Coordinates of C-alpha atoms in Angstrom, one line a residue:
X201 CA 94.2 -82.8 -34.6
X202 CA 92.4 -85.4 -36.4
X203 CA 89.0 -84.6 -35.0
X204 CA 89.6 -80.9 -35.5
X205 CA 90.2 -81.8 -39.0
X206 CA 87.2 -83.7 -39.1
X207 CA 84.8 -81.3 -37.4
X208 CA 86.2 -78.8 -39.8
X209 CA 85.9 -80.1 -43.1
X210 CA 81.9 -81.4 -42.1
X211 CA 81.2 -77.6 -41.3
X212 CA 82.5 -76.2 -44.2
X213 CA 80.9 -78.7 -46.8
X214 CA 77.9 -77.0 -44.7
X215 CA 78.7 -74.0 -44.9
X216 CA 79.8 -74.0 -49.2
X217 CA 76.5 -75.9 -49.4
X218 CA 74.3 -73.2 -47.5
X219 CA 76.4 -70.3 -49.2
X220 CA 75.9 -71.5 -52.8
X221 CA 71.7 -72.6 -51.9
X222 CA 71.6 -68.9 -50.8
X223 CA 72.9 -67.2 -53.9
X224 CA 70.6 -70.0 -55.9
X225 CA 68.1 -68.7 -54.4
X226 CA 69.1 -64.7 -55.5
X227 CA 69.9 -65.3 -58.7
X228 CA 67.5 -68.2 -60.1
X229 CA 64.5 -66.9 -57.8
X230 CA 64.7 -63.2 -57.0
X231 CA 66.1 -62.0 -60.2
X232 CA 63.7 -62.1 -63.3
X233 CA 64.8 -65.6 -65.8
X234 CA 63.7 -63.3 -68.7
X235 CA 66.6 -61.3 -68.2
X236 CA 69.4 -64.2 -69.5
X237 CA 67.9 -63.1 -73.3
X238 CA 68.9 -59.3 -73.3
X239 CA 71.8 -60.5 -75.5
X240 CA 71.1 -63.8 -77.2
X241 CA 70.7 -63.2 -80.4
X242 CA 69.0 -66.3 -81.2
X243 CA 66.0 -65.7 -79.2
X244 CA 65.3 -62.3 -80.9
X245 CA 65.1 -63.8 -84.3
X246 CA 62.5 -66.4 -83.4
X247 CA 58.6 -65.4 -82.5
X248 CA 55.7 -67.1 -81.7
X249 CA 55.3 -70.7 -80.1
X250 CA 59.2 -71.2 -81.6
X251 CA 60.0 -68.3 -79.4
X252 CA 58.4 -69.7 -75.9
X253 CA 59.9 -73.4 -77.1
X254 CA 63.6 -71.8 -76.9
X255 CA 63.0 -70.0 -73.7
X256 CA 61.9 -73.3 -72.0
X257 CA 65.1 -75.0 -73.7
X258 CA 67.2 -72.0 -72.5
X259 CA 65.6 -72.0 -69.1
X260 CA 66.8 -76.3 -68.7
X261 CA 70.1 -75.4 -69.6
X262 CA 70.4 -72.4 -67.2
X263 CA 68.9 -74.9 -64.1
X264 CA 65.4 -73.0 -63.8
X265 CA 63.9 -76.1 -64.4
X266 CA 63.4 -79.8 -66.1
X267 CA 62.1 -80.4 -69.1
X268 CA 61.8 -83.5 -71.5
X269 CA 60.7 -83.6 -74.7
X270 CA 57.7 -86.3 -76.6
X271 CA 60.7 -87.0 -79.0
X272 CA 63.3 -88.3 -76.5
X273 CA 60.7 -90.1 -75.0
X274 CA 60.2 -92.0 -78.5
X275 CA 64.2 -92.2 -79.0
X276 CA 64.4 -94.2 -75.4
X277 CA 61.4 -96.0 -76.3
X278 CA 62.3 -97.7 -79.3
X279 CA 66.3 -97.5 -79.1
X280 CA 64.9 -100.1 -76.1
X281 CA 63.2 -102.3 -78.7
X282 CA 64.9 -101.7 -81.9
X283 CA 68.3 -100.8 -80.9
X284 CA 69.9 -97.9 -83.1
X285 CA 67.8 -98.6 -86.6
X286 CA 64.6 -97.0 -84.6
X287 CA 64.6 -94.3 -87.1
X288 CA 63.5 -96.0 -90.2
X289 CA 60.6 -98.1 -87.9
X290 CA 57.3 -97.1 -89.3
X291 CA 55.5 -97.2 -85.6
X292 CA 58.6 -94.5 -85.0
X293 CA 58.1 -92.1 -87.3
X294 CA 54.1 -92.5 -87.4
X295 CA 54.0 -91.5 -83.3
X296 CA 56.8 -89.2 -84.0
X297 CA 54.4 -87.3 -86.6
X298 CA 51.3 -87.5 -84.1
X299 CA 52.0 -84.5 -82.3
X300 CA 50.8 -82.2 -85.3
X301 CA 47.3 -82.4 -84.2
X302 CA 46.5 -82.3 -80.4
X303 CA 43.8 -83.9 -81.5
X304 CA 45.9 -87.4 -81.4
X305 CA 45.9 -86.8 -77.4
X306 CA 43.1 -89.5 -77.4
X307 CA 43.7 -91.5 -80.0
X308 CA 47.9 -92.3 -79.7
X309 CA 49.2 -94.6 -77.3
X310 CA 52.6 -93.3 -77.2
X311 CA 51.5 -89.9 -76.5
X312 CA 49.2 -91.0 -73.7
X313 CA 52.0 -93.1 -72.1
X314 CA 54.3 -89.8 -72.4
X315 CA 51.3 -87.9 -70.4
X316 CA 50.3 -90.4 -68.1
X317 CA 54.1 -90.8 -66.9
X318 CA 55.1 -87.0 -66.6
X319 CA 52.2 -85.9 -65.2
X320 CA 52.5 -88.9 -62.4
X321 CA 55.8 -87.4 -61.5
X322 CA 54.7 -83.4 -61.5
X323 CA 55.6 -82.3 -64.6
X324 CA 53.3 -80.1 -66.4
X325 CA 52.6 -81.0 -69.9
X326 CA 53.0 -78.3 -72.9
X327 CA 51.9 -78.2 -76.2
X328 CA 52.6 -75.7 -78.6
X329 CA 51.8 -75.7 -82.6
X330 CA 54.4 -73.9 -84.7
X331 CA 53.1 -71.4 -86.5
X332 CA 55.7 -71.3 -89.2
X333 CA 58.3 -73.4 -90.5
X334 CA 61.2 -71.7 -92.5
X335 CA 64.1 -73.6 -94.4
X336 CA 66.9 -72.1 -95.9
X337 CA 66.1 -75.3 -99.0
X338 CA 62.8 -72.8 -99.1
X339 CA 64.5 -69.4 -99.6
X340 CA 62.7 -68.0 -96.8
X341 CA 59.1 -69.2 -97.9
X342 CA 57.0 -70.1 -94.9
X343 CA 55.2 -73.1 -94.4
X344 CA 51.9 -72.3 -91.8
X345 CA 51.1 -74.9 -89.1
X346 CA 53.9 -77.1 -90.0
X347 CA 54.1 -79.6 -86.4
X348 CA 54.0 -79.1 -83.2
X349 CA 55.9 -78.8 -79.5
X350 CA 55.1 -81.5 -76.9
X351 CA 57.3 -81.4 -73.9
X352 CA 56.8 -81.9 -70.0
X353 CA 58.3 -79.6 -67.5
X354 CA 58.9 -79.0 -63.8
X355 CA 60.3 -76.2 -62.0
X356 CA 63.1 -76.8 -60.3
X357 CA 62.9 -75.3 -56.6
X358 CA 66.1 -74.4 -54.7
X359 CA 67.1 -77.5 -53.0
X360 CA 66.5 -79.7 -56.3
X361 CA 68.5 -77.3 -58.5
X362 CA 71.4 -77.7 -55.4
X363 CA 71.1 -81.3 -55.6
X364 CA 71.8 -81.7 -59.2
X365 CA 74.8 -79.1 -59.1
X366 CA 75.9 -81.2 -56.1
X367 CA 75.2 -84.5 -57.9
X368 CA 77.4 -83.7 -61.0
X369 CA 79.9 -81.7 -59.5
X370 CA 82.6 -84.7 -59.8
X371 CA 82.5 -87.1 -62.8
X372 CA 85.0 -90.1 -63.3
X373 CA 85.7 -91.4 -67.0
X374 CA 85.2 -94.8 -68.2
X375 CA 85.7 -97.2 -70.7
X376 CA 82.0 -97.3 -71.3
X377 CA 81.9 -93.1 -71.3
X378 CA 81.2 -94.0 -75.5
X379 CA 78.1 -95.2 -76.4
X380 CA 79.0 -96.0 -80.0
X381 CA 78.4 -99.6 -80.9
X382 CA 81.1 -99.8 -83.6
X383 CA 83.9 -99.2 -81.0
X384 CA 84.7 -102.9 -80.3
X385 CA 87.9 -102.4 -78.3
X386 CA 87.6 -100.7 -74.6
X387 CA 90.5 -100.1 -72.3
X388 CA 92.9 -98.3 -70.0
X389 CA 97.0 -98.4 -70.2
X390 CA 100.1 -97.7 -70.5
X391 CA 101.5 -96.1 -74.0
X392 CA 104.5 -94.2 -75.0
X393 CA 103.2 -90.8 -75.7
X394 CA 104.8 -89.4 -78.9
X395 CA 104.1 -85.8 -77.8
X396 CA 105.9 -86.0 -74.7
X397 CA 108.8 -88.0 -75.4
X398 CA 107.5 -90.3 -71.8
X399 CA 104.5 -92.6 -71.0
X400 CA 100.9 -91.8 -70.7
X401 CA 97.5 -93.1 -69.7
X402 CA 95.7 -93.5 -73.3
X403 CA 92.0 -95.2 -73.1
X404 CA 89.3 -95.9 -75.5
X405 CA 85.6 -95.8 -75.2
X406 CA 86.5 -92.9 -72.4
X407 CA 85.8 -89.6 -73.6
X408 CA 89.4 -88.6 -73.6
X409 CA 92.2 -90.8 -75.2
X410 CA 94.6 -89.6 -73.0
X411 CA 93.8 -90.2 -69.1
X412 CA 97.0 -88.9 -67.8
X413 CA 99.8 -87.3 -69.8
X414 CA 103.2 -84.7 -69.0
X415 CA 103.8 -82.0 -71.3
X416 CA 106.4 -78.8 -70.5
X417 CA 103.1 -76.6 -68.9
X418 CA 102.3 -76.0 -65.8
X419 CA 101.7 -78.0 -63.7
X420 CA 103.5 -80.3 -66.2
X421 CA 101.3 -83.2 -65.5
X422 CA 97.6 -83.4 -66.3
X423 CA 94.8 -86.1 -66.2
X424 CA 91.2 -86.4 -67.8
X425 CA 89.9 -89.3 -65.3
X426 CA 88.5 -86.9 -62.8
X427 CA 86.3 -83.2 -63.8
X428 CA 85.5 -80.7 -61.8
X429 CA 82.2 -79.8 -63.1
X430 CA 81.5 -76.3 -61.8
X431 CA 78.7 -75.1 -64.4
X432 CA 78.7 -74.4 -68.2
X433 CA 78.5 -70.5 -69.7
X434 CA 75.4 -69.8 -72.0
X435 CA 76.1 -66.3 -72.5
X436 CA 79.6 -65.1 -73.3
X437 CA 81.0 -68.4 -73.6
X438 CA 78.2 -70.2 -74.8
X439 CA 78.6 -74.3 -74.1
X440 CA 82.2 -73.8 -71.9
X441 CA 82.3 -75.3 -69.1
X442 CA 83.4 -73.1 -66.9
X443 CA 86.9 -75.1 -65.6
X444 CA 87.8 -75.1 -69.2
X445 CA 87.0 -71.3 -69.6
X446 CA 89.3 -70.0 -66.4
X447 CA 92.2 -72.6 -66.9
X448 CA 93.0 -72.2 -70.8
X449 CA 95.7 -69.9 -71.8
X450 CA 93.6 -66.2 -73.2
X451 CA 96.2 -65.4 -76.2
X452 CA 97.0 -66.3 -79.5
X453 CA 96.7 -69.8 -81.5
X454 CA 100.5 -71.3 -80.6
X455 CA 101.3 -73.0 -84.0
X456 CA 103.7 -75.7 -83.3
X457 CA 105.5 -78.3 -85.8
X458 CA 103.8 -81.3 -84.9
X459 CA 103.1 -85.0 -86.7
X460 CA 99.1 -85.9 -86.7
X461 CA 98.5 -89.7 -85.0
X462 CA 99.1 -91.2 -88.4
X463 CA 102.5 -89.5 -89.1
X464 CA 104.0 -90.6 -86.3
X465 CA 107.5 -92.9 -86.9
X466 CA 107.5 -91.1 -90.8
X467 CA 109.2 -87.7 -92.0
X468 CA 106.1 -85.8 -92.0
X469 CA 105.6 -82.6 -90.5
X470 CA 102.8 -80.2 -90.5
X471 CA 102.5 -76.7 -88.8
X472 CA 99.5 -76.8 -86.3
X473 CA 98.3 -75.6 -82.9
X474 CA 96.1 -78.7 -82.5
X475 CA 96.7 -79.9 -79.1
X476 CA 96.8 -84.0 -79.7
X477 CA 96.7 -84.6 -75.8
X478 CA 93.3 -83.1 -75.6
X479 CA 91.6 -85.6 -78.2
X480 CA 88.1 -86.7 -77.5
X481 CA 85.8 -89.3 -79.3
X482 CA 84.3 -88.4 -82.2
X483 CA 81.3 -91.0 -83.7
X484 CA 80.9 -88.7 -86.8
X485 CA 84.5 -88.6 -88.2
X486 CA 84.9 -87.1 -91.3
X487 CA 86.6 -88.8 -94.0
X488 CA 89.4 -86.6 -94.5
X489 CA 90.1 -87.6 -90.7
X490 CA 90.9 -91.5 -91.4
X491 CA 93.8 -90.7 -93.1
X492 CA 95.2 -88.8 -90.6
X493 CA 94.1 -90.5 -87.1
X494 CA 94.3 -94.1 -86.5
X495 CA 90.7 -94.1 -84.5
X496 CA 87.7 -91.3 -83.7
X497 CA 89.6 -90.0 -81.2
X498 CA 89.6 -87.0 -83.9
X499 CA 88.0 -84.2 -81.9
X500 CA 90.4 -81.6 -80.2
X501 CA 91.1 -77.6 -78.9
X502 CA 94.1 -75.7 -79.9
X503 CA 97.0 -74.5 -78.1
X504 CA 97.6 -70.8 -77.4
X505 CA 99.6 -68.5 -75.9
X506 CA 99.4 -66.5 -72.8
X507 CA 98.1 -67.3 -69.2
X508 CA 94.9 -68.3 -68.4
X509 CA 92.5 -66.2 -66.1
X510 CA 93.5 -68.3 -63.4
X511 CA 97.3 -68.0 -64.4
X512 CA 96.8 -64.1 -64.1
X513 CA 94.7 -63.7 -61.4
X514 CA 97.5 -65.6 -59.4
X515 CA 100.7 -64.4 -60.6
X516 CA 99.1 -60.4 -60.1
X517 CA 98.2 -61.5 -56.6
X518 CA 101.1 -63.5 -55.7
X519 CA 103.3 -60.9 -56.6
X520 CA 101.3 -58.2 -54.5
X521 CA 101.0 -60.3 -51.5
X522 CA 105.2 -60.9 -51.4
X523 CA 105.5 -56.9 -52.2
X524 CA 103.0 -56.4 -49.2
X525 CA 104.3 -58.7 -46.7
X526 CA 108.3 -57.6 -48.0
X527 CA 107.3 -53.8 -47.4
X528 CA 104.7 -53.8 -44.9
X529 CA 105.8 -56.2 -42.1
X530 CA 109.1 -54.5 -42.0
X531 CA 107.5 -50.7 -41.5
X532 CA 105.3 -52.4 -38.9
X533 CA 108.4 -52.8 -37.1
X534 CA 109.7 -49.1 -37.7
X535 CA 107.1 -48.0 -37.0
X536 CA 106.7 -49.5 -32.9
X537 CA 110.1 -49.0 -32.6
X538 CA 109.7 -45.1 -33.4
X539 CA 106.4 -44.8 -31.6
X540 CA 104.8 -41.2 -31.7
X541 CA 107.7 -40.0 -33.7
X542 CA 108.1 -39.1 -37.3
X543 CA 108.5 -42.1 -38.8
X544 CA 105.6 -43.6 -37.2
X545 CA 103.5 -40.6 -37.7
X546 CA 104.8 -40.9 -41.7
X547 CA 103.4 -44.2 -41.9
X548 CA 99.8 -43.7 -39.7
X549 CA 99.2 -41.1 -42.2
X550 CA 99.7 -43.7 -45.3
X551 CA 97.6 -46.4 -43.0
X552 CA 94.5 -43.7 -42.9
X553 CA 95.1 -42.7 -46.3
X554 CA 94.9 -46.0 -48.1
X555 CA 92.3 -47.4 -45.6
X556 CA 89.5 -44.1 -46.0
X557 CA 90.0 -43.8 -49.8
X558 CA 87.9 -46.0 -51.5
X559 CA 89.4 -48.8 -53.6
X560 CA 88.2 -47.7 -56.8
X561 CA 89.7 -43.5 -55.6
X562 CA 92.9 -44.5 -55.1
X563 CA 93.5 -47.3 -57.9
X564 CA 92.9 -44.4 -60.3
X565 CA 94.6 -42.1 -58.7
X566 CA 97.7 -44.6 -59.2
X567 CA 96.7 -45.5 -62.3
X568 CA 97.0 -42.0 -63.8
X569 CA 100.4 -41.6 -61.9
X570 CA 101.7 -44.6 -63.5
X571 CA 100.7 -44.2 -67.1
X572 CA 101.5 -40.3 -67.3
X573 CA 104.7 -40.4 -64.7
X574 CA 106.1 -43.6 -65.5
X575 CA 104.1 -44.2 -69.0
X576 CA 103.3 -47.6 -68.2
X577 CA 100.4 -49.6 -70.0
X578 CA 96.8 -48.7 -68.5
X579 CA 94.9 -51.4 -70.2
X580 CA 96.3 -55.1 -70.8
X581 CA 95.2 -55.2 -74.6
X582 CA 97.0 -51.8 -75.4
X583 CA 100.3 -53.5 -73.9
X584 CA 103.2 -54.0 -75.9
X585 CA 105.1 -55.7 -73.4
X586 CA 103.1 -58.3 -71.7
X587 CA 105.2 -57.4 -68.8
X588 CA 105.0 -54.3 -68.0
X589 CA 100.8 -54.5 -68.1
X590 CA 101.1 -56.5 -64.6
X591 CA 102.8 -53.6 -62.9
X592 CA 100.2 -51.4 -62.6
X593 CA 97.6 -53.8 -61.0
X594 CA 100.1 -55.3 -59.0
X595 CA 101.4 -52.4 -57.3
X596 CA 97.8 -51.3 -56.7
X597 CA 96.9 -54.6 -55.5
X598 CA 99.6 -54.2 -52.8
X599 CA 98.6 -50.7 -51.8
X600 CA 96.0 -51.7 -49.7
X601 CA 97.5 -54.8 -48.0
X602 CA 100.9 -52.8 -47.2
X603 CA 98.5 -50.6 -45.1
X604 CA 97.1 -53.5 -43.6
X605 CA 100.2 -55.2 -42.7
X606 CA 102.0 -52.2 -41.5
X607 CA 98.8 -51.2 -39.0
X608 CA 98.8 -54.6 -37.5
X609 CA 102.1 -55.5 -37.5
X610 CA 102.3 -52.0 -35.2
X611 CA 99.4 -52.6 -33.0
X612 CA 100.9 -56.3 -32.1
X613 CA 104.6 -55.0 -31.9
X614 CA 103.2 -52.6 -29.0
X615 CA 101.2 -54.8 -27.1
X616 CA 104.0 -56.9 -26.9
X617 CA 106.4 -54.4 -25.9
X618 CA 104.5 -53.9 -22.8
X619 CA 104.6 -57.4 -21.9
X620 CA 106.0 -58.7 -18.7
X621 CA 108.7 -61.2 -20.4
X622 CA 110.4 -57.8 -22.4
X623 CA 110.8 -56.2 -18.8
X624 CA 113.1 -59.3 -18.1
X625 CA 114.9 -59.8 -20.9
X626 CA 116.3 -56.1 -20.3
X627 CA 116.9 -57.2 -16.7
X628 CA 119.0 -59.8 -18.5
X629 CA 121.2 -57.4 -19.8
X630 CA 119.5 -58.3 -23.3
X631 CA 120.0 -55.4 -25.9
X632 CA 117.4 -53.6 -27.8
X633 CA 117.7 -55.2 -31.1
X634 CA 118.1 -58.9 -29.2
X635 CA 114.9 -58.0 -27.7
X636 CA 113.0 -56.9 -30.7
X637 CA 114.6 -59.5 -32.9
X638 CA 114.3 -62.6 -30.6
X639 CA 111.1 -62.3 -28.7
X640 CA 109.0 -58.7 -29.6
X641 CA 108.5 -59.5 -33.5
X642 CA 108.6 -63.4 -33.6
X643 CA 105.6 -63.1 -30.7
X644 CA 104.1 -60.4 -32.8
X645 CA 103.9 -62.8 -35.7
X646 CA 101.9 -64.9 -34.3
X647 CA 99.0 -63.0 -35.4
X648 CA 100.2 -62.4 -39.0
X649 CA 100.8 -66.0 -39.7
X650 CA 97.1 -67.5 -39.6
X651 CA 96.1 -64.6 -42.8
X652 CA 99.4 -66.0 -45.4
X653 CA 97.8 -69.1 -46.4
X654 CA 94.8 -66.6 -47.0
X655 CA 96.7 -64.2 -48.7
X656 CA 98.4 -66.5 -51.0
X657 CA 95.3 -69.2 -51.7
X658 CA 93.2 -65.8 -52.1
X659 CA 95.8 -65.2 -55.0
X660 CA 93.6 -67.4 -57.1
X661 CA 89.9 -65.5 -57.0
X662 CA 91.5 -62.7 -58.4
X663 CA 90.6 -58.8 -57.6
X664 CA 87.1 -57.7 -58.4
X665 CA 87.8 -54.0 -58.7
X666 CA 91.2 -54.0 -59.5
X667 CA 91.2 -56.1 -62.8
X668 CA 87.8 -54.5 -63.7
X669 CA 89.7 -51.2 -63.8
X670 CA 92.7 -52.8 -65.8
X671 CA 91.2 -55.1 -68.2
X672 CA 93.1 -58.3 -66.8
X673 CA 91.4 -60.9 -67.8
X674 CA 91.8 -63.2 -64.6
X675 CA 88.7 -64.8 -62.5
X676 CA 87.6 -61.7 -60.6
X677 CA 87.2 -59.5 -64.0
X678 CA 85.1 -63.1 -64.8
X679 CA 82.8 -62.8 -62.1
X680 CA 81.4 -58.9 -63.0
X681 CA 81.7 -59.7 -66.4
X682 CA 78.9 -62.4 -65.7
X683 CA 76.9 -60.4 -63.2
X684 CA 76.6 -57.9 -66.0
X685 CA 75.6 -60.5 -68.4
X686 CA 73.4 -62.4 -66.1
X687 CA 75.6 -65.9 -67.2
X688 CA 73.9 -67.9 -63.6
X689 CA 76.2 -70.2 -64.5
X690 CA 79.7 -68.3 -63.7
X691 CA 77.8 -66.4 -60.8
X692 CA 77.5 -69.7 -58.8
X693 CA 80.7 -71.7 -60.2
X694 CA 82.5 -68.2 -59.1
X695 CA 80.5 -68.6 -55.3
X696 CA 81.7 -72.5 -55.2
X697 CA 85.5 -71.5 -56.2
X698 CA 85.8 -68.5 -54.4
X699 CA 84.0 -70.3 -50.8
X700 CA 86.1 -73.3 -51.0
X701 CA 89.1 -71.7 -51.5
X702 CA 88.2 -69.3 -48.1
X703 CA 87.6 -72.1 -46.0
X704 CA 90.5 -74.1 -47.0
X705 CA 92.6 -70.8 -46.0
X706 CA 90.9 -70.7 -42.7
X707 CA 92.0 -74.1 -42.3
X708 CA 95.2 -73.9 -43.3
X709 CA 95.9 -70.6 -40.9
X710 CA 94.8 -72.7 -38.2
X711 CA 97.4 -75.7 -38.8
X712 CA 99.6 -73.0 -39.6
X713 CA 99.2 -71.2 -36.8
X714 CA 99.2 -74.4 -34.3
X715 CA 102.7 -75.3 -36.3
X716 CA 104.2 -71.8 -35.5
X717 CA 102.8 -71.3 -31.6
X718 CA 103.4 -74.6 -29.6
X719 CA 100.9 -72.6 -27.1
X720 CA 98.1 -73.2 -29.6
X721 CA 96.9 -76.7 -29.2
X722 CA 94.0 -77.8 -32.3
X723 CA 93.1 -81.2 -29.9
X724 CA 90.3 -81.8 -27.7
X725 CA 92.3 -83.1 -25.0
X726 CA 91.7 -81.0 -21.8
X727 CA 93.7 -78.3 -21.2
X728 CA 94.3 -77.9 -25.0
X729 CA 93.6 -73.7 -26.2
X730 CA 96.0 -71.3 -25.7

């Protein structure tokens, strides 16, 4: 078992890291990078040199390549020697102001160092005069020639851009996650936690004051030490990272009567939907903060209402898959049981029905049944009740796997029914239903039982089609929604999420399956196999 285990998880860290280098490459190679500013705003209001210097910057941030910048080599150069009061060094802001003229290329040292090193490690050096410079202090004058751009880049090819995904996949906070000099106090422990009622894990100088905290949603206990990193949106959800993005609650703000830090232990009240466990440093508190936190732990996101796209995705699914297996494995067995007569003819006609209609046929075909027979909601956001908007993609989520259920469940009931050990048990004297019961549909589910941890772990993807035809706003409506807006980003935290949970279903069948058959052996020992 343990080397089955073993062998297992090495293939599929293989596998996700061969699946995700493959759709690198489609997306960041075969697909044009121009294509990420059809929508932003931002980049249609610039022109010129300004224009190319935000599609570099925008091309970093997407993973197309590396880039650094004259004036971050300058910051690292000087914060070495001066510390933090670099900006008012004359040598600073004299090299700083160098790059106006390329003509300085020969003359300044710190620009030569800058070439000499980025060119040594293959980056190709840019420099790009701005044509204007507009200030809002100016009314919309224009100043020409006003500086310059002088940055080095590299593009990234496919195995670099899946090493630094790889690389910063995980990320562990620490006391010394702050880099501001004026926070003199650093540590982890134990604190009663005012919001909860319990304990928590509170730091400072990690990015998060509280580590690891309860609080009455699920899963009811949280931590910041470890992040799951799997990309940031720069489209829809510009600067979310995407964990953030599927795993926060889609509705309203939830304004809650609440005491701010400093309140705590007085009669004060205020009514708020700041969320107080989700605090995170803040160098540049503003001075209206002070009075109401104790620290600059002042930064936070609000609570809402709702389920999150993950929450959705999983309770539609869930609730499909028990509706499938609850219908479907039963009619199986009718269905062997009544072989070649109308009930089973009743039910191969469903199975050829739902499995020759494509998805997208019979989904509206429901839909239209539901809304104008049964008037339920089509769309989530034209729901009144919240409830009843999960019928209709649930149901139609559960079309399909009924069919499957009930055609396999069938198939295996009959092969079994022409086994040997069924010709005994009736020489036993066993009756029919014993038969069927006791030996026919518990050997039958043999084969069922690897697909349920599939089914329900699957629950969490979401349904492409299905919630792109309702609206839900669960993962799988996430994942078109980004294709269509070309957000690289979701496309390949979508591929790692959606890979990793299929292999750990795989796995899971297997132990599953070796639990439910004692035939099934998952050792290397000899004569191990079924």
């Amino acid at each position: 078992m343990g080397k089955y285990l073993a062998k297992r998880i090495l293939f599929s860290i293989f596998s996700l890291l061969v699946v995700v280098l493959v759709v690198m490459m489609l997306v960041y190679s075969l697909i044009d990078r121009n294509v990420i500013f059809q929508t932003d705003d931002l980049w249609n209001k610039k022109s010129g040199n300004d224009q190319t210097y935000y599609e570099y910057s925008q091309w970093q941030k997407y993973g197309y390549l590396t880039m650094t910048g004259y004036s971050s080599f300058l910051k690292t150069k000087y914060q070495a020697l001066l510390g933090d009061d670099y900006v008012n060094d004359a040598n600073y802001n004299a090299d700083l102001a160098a790059i106006k003229s390329k003509s300085n290329y020969e003359k300044n040292e710190s620009i030569k160092e800058f070439i000499a090193e980025y060119e040594g490690k293959g980056y190709e050096i840019k420099y790009l005069e701005r044509e204007t410079y507009k200030s809002g202090r100016m009314q919309g004058k224009e100043k020409p020639g006003y500086g310059a751009y002088l940055f080095a880049v590299r593009e990234n090819n496919p195995f670099q851009r899946l090493w630094l995904y790889i690389k910063g996949l995980f990320t562990v906070e620490t006391v010394n996650d702050v880099k501001d000099t004026n926070l003199t106090e650093r540590y982890i422990r134990f604190e009663k936690d005012p919001y909860s009622g319990g304990f928590a894990i509170v730091g400072s100088g990690t990015t998060h004051k509280y580590l690891l905290y309860f609080d009455g949603r699920f899963p009811f206990i949280h931590q910041n030490f470890i992040h799951l990193n799997l990309g940031t949106s720069y489209t829809k959800y510009r600067g979310s990272e995407i964990t953030q993005v599927i795993t926060t609650p889609q509705g309203a703000l939830d304004v809650r009567t609440q005491q701010y830090p400093n309140m705590i232990g007085t009669d004060e009240y205020v009514e708020t939907a700041i969320d107080f466990h989700s605090l995170t440093y803040n160098s540049a508190t503003r001075e209206e903060d002070r009075a109401l936190y104790p620290d600059n732990y002042t930064t936070s996101v609000y609570h809402t209402k709702g389920l999150s796209m993950l929450e959705n995705s999983f309770v539609i699914g869930l609730a499909a898959v028990i509706i499938a297996y609850l219908i479907g494995l039963p009619l199986g067995i009718l269905m062997a049981r009544r072989k070649d007569k109308l009930a089973d003819k009743i039910g191969n006609l469903y199975i050829i029905f739902i499995m020759a209609v494509p998805s997208l046929a019979y989904i509206f075909m429901f839909a239209a049944i539901g809304t104008r027979v049964f008037n339920l909601p089509y769309k989530f956001a034209n729901a009144e009740i919240i409830f009843l908007a999960y019928i209709l993609p649930t149901v139609s989520l559960a079309l399909r796997d009924i069919g499957g259920l009930m055609k396999w469940m069938r198939r295996y009931m009959i092969d079994q029914m022409n086994s040997d050990y069924v010709k005994f048990a009736r020489a036993e004297g066993l009756s029919e239903g014993e038969i069927y019961r006791t030996h026919i549909s518990r050997n039958a589910l043999i084969f069922i039982v690897h697909g349920i941890p599939g089914s329900i772990i699957g629950c969490l993807t979401g349904a492409i089609i299905t919630e792109r035809v309702y609206a839900v706003p669960g993962v799988g409506n996430l994942l078109t929604n980004a294709i269509n807006g070309h957000d690289n980003g979701i496309i390949v935290a979508c591929t790692v999420f959606y890979t990793s949970l299929s292999i750990l279903s795989i796995i899971l069948g297997d132990l599953l399956l070796a639990k439910y058959d004692p035939r099934i052996s998952l050792s290397d020992s000899k004569g191990g196999g079924r």
